[in-house]
Tab-separated table of C-alpha atoms in Angstrom:
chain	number	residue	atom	x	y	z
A	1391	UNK	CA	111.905	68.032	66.066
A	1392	UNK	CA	111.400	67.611	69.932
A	1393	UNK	CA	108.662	69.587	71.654
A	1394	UNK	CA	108.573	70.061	74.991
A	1395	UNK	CA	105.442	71.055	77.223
A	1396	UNK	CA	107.264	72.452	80.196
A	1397	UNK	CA	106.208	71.383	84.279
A	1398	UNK	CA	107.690	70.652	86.882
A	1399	UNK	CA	104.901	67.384	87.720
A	1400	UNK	CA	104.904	66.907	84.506
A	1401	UNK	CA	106.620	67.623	81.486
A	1402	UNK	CA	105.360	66.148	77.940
A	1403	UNK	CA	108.294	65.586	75.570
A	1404	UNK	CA	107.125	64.388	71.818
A	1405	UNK	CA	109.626	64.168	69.017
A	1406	UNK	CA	107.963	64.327	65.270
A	1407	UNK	CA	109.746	63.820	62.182
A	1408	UNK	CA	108.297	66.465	59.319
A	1409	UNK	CA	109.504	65.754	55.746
A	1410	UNK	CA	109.593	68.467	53.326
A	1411	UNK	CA	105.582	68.307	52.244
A	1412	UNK	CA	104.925	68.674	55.791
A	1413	UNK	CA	103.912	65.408	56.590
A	1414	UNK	CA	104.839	63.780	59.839
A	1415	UNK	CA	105.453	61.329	61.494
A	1416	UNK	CA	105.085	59.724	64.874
A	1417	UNK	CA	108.598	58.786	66.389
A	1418	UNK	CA	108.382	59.321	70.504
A	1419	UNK	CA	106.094	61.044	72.857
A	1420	UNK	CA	105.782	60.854	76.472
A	1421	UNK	CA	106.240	62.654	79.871
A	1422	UNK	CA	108.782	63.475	82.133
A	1423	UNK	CA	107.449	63.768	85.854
A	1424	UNK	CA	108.729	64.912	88.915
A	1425	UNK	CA	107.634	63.726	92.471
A	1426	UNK	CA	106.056	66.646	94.361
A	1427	UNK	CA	107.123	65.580	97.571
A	1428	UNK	CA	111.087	66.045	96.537
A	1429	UNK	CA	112.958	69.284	97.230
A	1430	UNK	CA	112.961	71.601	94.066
A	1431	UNK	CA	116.481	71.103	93.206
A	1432	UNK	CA	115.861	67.354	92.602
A	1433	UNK	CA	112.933	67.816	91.123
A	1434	UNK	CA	114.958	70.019	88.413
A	1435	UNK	CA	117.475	67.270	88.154
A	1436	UNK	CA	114.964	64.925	87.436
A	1437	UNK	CA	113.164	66.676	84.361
A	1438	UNK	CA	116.991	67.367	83.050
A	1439	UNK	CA	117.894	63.759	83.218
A	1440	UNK	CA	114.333	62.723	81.566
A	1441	UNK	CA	114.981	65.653	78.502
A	1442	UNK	CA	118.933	64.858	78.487
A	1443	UNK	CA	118.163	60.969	77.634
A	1444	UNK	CA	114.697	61.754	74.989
A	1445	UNK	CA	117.294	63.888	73.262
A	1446	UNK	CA	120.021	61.397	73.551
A	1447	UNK	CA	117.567	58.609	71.972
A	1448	UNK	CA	116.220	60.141	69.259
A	1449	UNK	CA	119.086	63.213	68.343
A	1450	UNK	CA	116.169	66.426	67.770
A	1451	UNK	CA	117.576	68.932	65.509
A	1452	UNK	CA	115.572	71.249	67.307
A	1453	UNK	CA	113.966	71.916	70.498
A	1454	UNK	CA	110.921	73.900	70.795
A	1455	UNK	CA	109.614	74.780	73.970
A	1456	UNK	CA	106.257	76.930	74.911
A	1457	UNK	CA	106.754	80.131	76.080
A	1458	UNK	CA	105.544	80.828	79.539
A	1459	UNK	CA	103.571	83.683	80.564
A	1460	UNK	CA	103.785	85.717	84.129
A	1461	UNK	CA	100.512	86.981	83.968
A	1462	UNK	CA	99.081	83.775	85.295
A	1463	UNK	CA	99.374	84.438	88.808
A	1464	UNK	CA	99.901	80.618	90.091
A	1465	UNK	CA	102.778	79.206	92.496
A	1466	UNK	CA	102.851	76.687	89.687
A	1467	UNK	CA	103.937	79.234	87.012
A	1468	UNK	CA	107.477	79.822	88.374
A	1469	UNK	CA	107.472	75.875	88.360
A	1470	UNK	CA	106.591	75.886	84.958
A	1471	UNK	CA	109.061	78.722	84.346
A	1472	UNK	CA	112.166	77.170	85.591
A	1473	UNK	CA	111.086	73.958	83.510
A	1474	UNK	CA	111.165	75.686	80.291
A	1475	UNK	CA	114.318	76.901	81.538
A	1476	UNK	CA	115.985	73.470	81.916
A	1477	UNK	CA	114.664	72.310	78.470
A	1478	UNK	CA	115.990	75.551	76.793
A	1479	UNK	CA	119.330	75.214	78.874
A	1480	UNK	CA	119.851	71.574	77.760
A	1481	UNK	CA	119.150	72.454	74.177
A	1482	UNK	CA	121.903	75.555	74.698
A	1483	UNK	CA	124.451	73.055	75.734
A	1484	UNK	CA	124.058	70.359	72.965
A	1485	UNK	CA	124.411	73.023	70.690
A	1486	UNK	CA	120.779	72.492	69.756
A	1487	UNK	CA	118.966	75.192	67.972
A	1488	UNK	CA	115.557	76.188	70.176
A	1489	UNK	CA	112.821	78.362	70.021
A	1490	UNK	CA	109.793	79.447	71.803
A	1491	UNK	CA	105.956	79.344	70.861
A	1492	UNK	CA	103.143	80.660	72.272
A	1493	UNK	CA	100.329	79.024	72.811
A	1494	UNK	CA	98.136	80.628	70.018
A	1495	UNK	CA	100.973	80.278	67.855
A	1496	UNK	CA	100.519	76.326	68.504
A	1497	UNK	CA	96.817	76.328	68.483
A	1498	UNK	CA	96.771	78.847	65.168
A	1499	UNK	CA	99.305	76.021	63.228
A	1500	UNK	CA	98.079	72.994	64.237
A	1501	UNK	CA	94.323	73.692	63.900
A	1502	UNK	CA	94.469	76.906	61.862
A	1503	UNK	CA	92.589	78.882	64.778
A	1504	UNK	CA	94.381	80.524	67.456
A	1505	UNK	CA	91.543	80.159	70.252
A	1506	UNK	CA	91.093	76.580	69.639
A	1507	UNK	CA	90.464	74.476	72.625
A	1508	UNK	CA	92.843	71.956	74.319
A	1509	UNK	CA	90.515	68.889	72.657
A	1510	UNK	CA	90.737	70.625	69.040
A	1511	UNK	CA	94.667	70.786	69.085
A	1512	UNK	CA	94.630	67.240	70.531
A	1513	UNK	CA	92.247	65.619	68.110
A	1514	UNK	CA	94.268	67.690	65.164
A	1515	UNK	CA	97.511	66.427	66.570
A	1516	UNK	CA	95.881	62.838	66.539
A	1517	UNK	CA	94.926	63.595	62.978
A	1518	UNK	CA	98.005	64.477	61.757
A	1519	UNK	CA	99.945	61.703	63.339
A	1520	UNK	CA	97.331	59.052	61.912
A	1521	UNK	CA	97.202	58.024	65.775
A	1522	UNK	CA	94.010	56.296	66.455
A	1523	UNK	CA	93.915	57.782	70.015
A	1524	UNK	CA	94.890	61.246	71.488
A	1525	UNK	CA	98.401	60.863	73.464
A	1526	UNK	CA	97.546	61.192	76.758
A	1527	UNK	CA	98.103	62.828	79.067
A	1528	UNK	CA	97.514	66.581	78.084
A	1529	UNK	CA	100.721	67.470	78.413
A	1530	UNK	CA	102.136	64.660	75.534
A	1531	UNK	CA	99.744	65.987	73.381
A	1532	UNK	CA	100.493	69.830	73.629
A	1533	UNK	CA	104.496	69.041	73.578
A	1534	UNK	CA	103.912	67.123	69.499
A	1535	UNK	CA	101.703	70.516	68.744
A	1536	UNK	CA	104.648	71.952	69.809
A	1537	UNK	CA	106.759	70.326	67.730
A	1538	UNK	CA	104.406	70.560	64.673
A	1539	UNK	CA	103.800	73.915	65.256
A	1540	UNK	CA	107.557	74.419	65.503
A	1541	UNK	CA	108.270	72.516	62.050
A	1542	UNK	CA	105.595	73.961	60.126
A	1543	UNK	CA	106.457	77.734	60.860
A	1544	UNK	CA	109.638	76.879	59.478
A	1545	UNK	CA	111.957	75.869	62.344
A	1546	UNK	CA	113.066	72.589	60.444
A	1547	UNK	CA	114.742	74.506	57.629
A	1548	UNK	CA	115.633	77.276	58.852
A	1549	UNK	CA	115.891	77.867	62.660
A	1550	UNK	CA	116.298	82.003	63.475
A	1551	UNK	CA	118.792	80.505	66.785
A	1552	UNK	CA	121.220	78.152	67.694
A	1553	UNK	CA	124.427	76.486	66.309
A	1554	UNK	CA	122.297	74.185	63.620
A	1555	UNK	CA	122.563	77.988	61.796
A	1556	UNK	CA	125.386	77.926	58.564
A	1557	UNK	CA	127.795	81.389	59.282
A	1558	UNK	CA	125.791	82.928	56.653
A	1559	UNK	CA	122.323	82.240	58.147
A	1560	UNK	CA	123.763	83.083	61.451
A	1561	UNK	CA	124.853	86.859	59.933
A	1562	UNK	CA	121.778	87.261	58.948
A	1563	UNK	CA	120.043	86.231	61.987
A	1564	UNK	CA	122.052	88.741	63.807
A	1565	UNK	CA	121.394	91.778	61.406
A	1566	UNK	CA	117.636	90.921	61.688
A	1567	UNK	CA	117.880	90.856	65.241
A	1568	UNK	CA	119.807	94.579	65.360
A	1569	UNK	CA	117.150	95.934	63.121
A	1570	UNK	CA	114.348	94.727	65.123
A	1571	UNK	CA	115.798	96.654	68.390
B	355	UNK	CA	127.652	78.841	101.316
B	356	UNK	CA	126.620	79.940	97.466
B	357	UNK	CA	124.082	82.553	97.639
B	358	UNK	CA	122.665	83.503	93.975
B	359	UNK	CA	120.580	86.254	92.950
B	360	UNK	CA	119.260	84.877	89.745
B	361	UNK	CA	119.033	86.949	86.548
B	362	UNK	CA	119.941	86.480	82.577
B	363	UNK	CA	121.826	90.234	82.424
B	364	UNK	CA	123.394	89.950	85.780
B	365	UNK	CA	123.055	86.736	88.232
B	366	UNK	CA	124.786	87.689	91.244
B	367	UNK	CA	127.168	84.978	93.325
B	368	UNK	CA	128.459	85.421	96.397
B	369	UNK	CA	130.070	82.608	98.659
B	370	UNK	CA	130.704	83.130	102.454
B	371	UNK	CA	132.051	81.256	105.415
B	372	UNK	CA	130.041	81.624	108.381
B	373	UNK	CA	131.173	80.136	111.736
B	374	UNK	CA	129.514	78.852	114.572
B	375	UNK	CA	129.895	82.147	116.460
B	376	UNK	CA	128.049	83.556	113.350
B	377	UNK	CA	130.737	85.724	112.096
B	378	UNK	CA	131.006	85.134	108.541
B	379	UNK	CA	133.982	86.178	106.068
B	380	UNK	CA	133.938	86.878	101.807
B	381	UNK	CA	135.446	84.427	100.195
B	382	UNK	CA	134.218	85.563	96.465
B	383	UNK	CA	131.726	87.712	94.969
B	384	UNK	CA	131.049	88.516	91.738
B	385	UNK	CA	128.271	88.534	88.704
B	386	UNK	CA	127.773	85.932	85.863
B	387	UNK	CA	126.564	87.901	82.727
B	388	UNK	CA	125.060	87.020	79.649
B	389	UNK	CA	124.735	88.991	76.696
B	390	UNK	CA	121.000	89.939	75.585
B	391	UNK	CA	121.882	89.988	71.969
B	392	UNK	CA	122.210	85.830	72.108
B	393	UNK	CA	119.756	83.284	72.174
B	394	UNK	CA	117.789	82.330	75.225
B	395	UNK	CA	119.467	78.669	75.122
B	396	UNK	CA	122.989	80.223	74.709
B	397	UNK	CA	122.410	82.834	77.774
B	398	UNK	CA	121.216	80.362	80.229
B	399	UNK	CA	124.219	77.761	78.924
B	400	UNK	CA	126.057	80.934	80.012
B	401	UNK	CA	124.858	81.512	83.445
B	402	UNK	CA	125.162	77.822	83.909
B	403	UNK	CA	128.760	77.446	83.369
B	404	UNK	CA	129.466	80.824	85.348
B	405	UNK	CA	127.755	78.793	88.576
B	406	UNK	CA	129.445	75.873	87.779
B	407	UNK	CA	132.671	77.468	87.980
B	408	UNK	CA	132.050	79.157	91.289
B	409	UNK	CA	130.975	76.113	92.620
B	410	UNK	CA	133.906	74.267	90.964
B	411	UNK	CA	136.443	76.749	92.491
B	412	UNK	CA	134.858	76.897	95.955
B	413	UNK	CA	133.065	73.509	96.521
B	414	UNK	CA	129.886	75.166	98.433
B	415	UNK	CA	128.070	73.100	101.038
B	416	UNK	CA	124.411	74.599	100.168
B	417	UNK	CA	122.605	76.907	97.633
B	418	UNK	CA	121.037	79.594	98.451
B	419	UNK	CA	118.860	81.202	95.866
B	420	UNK	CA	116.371	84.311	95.908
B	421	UNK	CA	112.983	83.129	95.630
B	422	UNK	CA	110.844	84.514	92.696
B	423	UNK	CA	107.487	85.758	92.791
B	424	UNK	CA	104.941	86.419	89.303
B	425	UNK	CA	103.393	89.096	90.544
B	426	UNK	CA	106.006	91.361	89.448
B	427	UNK	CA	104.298	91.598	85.595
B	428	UNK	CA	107.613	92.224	83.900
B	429	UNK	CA	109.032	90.105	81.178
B	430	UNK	CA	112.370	89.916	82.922
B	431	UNK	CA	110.796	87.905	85.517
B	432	UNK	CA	110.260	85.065	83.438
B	433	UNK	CA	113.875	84.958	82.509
B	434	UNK	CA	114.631	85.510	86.438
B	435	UNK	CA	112.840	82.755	86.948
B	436	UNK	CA	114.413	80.537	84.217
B	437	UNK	CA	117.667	81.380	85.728
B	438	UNK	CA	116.884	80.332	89.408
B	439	UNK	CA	115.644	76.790	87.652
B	440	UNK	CA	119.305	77.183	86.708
B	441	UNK	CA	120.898	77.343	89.622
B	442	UNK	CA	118.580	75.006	91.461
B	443	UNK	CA	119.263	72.554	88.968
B	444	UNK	CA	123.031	72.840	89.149
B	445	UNK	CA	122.669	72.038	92.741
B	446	UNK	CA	120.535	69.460	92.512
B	447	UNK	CA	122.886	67.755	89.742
B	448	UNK	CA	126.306	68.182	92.201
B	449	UNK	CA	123.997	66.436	95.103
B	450	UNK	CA	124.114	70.011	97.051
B	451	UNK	CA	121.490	70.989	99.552
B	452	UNK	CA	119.648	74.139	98.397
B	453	UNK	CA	117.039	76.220	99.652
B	454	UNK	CA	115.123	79.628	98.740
B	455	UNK	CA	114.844	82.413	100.310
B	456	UNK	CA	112.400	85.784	99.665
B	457	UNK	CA	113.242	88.929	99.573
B	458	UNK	CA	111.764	89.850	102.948
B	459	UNK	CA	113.704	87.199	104.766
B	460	UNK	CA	116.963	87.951	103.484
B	461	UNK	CA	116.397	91.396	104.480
B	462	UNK	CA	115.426	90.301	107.999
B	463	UNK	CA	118.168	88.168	108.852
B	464	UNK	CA	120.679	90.816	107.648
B	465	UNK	CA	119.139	93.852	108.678
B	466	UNK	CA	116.740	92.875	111.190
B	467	UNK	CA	114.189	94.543	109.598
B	468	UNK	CA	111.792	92.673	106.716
B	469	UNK	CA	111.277	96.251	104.926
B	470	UNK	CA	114.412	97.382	104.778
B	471	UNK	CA	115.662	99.259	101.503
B	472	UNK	CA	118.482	97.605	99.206
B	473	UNK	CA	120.671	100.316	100.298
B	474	UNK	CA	120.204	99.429	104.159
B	475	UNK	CA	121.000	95.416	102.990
B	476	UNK	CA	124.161	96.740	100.850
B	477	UNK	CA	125.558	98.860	103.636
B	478	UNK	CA	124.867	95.468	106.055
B	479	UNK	CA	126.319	93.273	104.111
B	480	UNK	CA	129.890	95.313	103.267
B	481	UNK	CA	129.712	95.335	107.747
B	482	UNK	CA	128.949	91.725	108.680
B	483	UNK	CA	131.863	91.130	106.273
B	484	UNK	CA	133.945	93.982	107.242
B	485	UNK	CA	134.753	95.433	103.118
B	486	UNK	CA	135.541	98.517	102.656
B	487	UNK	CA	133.063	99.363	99.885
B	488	UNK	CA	130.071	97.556	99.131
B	489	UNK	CA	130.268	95.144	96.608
B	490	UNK	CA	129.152	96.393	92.901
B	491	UNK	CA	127.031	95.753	91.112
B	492	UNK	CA	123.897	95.400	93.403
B	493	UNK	CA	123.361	92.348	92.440
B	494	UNK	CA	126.326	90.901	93.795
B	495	UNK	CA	126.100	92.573	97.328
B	496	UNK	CA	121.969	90.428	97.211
B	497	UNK	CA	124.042	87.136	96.646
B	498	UNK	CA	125.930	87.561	99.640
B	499	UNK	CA	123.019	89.068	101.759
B	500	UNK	CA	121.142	85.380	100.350
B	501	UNK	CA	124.142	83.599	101.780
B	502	UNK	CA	124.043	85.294	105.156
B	503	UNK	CA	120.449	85.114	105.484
B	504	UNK	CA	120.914	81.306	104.730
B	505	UNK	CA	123.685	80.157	107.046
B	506	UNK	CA	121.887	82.337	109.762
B	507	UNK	CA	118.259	81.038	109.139
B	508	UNK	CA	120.040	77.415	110.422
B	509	UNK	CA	120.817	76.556	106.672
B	510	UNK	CA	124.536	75.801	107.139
B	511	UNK	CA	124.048	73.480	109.950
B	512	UNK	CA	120.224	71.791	109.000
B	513	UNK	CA	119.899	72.225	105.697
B	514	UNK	CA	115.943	70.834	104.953
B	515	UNK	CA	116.347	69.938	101.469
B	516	UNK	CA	118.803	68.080	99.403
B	517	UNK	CA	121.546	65.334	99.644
B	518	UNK	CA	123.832	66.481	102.562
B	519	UNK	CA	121.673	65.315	104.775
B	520	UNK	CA	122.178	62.023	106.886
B	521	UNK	CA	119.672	59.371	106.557
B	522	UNK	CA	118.417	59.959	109.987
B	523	UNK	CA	118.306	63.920	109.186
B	524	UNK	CA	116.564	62.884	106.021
B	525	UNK	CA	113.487	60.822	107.801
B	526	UNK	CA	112.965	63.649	110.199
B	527	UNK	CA	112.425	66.150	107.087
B	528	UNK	CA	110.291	63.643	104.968
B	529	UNK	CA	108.439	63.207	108.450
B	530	UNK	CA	108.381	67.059	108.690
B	531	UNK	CA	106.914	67.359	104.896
B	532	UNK	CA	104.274	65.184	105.512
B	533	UNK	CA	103.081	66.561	108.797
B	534	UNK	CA	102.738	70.073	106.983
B	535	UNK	CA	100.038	68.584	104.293
């Protein structure tokens, strides 16, 4: 399960392994950063090629990447916009399956409460991991929530998107989907 | 020049020719779609191969895309958004210069007037290029206004960003960037 905390500066990338009695395990966490002084276009190229080779190291079944809102009204939100674009673009094209969390969604299933602060999830994600520190920086941390958060909702098994999905799950997917419109 | 007017339904791309004299002449327009019933990943692996083919098919100098603002509170701006990582990315990736433009300059540079109503910037653009009709859908006729505005604005022949640039054109824009801090 990769997670991926989307910026453009920086973009944390963790990759847990979850086994069926939803423990987990540790396997690669980091961050993908961007120089702010490059054009936009590089920048973008940059994040791809850092995602393209995490994913090429450590073959995710599943990418989940946290949903960004518009109703923070930064310059750095349409940064942090295109950058979840790239991750869920990359995941498109190696026929990953991916999905999207919210941020109380990752806060409500890593620490059970959805208005948990930043150093809650972190210490929780710590926890979990048996990691004797927090991964630092922020952004490492919040991309494993991600990924636990993905796993434990049950993303690892069964994945409402993507090509991971058998012909019959994928029917179904799509006949939920037309009686949800 | 590759103008885009990025979007998940519709992303509009339009390439021109502009001479030096500034008259300019269509060399394709059209729309990349993407179907709303699929996955996130799967649309924007969509829109990405659309852009890839235009660009494959007419080997663009620059890329010109609309720039994206958050204070339009709609949901479809964060996949607007996603989409313009998109095609900044793609650039970025085949080492072409690419820039952003808002709405207010490519209405401007085409109409000469920043307030100008899409109409107005439709009825422009089917002119400069001498078509009969304006191009449909609307979306299409905004990628080529992006591509005029561009190669007018100086884009086609000093490009600020990106790899077409000569080393010595290169030190004179780092210089530039670091002036304006």
């Amino acid at each position: 399960m990769l997670g991926i905390d989307p910026g453009l500066t920086r973009c944390g990338v963790g990759v847990v392994d979850v086994a069926s009695d939803r423990s987990a395990r540790l396997v690669h966490v980091g961050v993908v950063r961007s120089d702010p002084g490059e054009p936009i276009e590089r920048r973008l190229a940059t994040i791809a090629a850092g995602i393209r080779a995490v994913i090429d190291e450590h073959a995710p079944a599943v990418v989940a990447v946290e949903r960004v809102f518009s109703q923070h009204n930064r310059q750095s939100v349409m940064g942090t916009a295109q950058a979840s674009g790239i991750a869920l673009l990359i995941a498109g094209e190696r026929g990953l399956a991916a999905a999207t969390h919210t941020p109380t969604e990752v806060k409500a299933a890593v620490t059970g409460y959805g208005a948990a602060d930043k150093r809650q999830v972190q210490l929780m994600v710590a926890r979990i991991l048996r990691l004797d520190e927090i991964p630092q920086p922020a952004d490492a941390a919040d991309a494993l929530a991600l990924a636990l958060c993905h796993a434990w909702r049950g993303g690892g098994q069964a994945a409402t998107t993507g090509a991971q999905l058998t012909p019959a799950q994928r029917a179904w997917a799509d006949a939920e989907r037309l009686a949800r419109r």
